[in-house]
PDB file of C-alpha atoms in Angstrom:
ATOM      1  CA  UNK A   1     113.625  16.193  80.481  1.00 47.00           C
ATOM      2  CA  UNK A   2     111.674  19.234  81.247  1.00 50.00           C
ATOM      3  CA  UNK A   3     109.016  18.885  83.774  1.00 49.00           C
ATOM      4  CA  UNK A   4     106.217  20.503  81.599  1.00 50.00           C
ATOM      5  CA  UNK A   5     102.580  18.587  83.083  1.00 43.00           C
ATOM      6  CA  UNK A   6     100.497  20.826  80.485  1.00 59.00           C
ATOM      7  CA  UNK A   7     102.907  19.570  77.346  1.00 82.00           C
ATOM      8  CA  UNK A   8     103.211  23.408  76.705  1.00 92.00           C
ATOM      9  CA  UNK A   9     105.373  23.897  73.498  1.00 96.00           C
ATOM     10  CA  UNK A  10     108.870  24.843  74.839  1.00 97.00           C
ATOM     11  CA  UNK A  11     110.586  28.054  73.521  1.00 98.00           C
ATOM     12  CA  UNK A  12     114.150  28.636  74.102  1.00 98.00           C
ATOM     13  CA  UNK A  13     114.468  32.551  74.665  1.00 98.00           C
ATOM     14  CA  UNK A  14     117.745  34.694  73.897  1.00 98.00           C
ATOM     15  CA  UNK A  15     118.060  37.942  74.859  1.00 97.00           C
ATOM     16  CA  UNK A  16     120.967  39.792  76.751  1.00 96.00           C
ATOM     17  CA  UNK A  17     118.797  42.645  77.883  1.00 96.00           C
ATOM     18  CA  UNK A  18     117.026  41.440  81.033  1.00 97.00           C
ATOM     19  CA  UNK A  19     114.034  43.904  80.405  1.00 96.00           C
ATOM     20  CA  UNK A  20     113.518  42.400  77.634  1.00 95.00           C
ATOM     21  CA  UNK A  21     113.699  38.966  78.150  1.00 97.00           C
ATOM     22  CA  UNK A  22     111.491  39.263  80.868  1.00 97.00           C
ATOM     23  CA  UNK A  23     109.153  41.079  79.619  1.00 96.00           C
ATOM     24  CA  UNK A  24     109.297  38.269  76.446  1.00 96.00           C
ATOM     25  CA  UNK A  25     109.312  35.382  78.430  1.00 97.00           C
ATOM     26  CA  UNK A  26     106.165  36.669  80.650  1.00 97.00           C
ATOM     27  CA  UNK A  27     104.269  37.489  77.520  1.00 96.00           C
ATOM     28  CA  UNK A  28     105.295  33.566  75.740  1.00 97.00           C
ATOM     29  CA  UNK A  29     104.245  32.120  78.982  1.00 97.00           C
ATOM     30  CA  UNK A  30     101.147  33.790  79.192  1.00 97.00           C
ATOM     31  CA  UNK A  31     100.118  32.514  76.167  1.00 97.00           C
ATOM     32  CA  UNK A  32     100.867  29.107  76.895  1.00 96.00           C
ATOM     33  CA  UNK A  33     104.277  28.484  76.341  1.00 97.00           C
ATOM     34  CA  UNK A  34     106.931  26.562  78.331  1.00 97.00           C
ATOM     35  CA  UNK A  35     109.963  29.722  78.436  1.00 98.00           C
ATOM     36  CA  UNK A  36     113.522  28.794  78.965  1.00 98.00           C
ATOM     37  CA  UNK A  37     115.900  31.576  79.035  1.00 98.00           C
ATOM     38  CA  UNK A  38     119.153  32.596  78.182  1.00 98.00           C
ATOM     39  CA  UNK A  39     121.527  36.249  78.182  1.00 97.00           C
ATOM     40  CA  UNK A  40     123.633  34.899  75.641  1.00 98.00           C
ATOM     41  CA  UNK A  41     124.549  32.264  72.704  1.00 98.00           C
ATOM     42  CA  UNK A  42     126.775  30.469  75.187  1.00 97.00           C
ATOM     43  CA  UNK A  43     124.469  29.723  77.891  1.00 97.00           C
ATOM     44  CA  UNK A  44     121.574  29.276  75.283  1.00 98.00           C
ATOM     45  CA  UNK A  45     124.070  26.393  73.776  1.00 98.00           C
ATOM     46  CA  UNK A  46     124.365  24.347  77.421  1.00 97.00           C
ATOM     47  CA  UNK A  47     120.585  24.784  77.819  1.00 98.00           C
ATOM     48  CA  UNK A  48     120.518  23.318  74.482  1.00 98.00           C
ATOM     49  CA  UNK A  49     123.055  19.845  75.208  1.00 97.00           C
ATOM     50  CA  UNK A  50     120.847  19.151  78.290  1.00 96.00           C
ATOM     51  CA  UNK A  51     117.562  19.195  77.249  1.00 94.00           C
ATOM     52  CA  UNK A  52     117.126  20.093  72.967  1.00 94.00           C
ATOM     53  CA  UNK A  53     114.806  17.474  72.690  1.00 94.00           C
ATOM     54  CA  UNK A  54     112.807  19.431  74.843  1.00 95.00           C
ATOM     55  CA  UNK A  55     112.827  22.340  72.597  1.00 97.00           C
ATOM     56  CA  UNK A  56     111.051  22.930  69.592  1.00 97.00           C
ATOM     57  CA  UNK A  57     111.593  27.317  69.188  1.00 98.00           C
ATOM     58  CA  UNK A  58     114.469  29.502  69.039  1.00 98.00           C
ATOM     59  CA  UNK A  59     113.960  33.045  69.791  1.00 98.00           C
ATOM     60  CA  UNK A  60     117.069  34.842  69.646  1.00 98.00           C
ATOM     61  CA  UNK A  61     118.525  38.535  69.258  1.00 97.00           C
ATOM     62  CA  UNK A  62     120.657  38.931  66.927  1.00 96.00           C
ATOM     63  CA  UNK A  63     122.965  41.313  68.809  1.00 94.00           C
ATOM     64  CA  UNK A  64     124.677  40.038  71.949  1.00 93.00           C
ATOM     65  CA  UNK A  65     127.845  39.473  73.587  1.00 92.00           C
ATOM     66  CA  UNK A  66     129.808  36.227  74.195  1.00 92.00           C
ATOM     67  CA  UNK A  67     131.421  33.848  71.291  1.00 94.00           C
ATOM     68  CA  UNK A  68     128.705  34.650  68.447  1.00 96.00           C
ATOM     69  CA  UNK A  69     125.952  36.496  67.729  1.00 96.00           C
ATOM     70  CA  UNK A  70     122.414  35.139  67.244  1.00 96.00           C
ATOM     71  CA  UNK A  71     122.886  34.906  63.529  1.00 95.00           C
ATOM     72  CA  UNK A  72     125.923  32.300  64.534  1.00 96.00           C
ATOM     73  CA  UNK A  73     123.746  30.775  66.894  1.00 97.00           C
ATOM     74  CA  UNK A  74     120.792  30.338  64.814  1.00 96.00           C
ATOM     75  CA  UNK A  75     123.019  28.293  62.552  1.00 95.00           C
ATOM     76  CA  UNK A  76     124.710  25.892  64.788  1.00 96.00           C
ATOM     77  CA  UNK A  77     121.562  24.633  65.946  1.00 97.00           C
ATOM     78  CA  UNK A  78     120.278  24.729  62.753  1.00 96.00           C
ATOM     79  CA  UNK A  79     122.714  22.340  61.928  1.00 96.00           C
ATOM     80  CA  UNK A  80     123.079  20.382  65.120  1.00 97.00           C
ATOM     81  CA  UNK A  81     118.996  20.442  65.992  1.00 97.00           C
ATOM     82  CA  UNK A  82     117.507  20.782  62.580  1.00 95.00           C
ATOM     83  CA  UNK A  83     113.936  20.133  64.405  1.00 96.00           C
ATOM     84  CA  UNK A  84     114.199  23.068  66.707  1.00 97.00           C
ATOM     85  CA  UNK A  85     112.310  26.209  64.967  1.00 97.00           C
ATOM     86  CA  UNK A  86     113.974  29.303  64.225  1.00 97.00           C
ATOM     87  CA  UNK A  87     112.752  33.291  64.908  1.00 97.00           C
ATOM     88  CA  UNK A  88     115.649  35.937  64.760  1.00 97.00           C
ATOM     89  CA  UNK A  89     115.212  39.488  65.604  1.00 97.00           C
ATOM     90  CA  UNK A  90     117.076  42.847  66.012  1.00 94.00           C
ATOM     91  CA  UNK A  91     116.353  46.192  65.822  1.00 91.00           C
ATOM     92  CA  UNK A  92     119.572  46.595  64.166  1.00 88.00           C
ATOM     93  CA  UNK A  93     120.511  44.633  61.836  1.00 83.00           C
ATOM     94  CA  UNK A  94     117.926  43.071  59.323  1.00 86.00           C
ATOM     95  CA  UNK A  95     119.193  39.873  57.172  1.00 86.00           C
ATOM     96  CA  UNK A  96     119.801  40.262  54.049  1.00 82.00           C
ATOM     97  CA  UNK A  97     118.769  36.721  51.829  1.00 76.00           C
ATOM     98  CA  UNK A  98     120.660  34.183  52.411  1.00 84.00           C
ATOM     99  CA  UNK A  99     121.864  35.382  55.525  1.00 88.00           C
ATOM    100  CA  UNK A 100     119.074  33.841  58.148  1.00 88.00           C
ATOM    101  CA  UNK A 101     119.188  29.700  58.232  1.00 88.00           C
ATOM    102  CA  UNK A 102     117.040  27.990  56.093  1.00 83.00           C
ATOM    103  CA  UNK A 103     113.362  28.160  57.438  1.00 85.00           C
ATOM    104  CA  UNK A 104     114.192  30.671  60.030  1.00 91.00           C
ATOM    105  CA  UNK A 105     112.127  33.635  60.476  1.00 94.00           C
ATOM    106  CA  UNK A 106     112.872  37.165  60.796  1.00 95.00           C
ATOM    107  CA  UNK A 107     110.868  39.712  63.339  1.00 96.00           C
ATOM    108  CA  UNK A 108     112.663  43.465  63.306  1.00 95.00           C
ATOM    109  CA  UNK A 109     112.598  45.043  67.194  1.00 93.00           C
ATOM    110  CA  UNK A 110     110.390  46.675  68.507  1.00 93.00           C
ATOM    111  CA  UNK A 111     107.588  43.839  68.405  1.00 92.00           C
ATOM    112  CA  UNK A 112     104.644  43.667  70.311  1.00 93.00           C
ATOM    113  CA  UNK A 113     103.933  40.805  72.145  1.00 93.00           C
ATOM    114  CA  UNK A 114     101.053  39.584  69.800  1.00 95.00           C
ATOM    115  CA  UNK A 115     103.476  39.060  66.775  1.00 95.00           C
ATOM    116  CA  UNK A 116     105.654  37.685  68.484  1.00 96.00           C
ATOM    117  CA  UNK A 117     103.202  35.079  69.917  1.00 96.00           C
ATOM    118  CA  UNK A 118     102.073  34.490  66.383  1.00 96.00           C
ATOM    119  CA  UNK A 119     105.090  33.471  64.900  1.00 96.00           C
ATOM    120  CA  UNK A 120     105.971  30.967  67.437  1.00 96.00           C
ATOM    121  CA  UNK A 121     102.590  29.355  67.286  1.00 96.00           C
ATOM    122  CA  UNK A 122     103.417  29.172  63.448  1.00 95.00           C
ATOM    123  CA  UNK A 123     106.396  27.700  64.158  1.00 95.00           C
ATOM    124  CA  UNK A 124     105.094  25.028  66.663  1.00 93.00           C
ATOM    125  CA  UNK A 125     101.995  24.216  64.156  1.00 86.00           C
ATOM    126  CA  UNK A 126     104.644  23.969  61.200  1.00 74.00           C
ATOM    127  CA  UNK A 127     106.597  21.731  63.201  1.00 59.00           C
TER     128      UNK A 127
END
């Protein structure tokens, strides 16, 4: 379990680009959320056996390195974790229909801080 006294909605962050998953993680957490982070799909995976029930948002980038991309990722814990919420972005590559896991949600890069924000209180609400 996740020591969390304030029973702040927990958000699993995935981003390889320290910059900006730092910058992410300090703008979730100033808005309330509990932020776990991770560079990559793999890690993001072990955070997820030790503690998913702990973790009710996925935010990942599509576009990393390691054994799958955040698409892939997305996916498996779709199908593993179906109650953990799903946002996606890139500023790559947007999803074409059928492409992003049912119920997951798309944000293209760059965001601002206040959208994403938004969606992830969406998420948590709709959860």
């Amino acid at each position: 379990m996740i020591s969390n006294s304030q029973d702040a909605p927990v958000v699993l962050l995935v981003e390889d680009e320290p910059l900006v998953r730092m910058s992410a993680a300090d703008d979730l957490e100033e808005a309330g959320f509990h932020v776990l982070e991770a560079a990559n799909a793999d890690i993001a995976l072990s955070v997820l056996e030790a503690c998913s029930g702990d973790v009710q948002v996925l935010f990942t980038d599509i576009d990393m390195p390691g054994s799958m991309d955040g698409l892939a990722l997305a996916e498996s814990v779709q199908q593993r974790w179906p109650h953990i919420s799903l946002l996606i972005s890139s500023g790559y590559h947007k999803p074409h229909p059928g492409q992003l896991p049912e119920d997951g949600r798309f944000l293209p890069k760059p965001y601002c801080s206040n959208a994403v924000v938004q969606h992830i209180r969406e998420l948590v609400i709709h959860d």
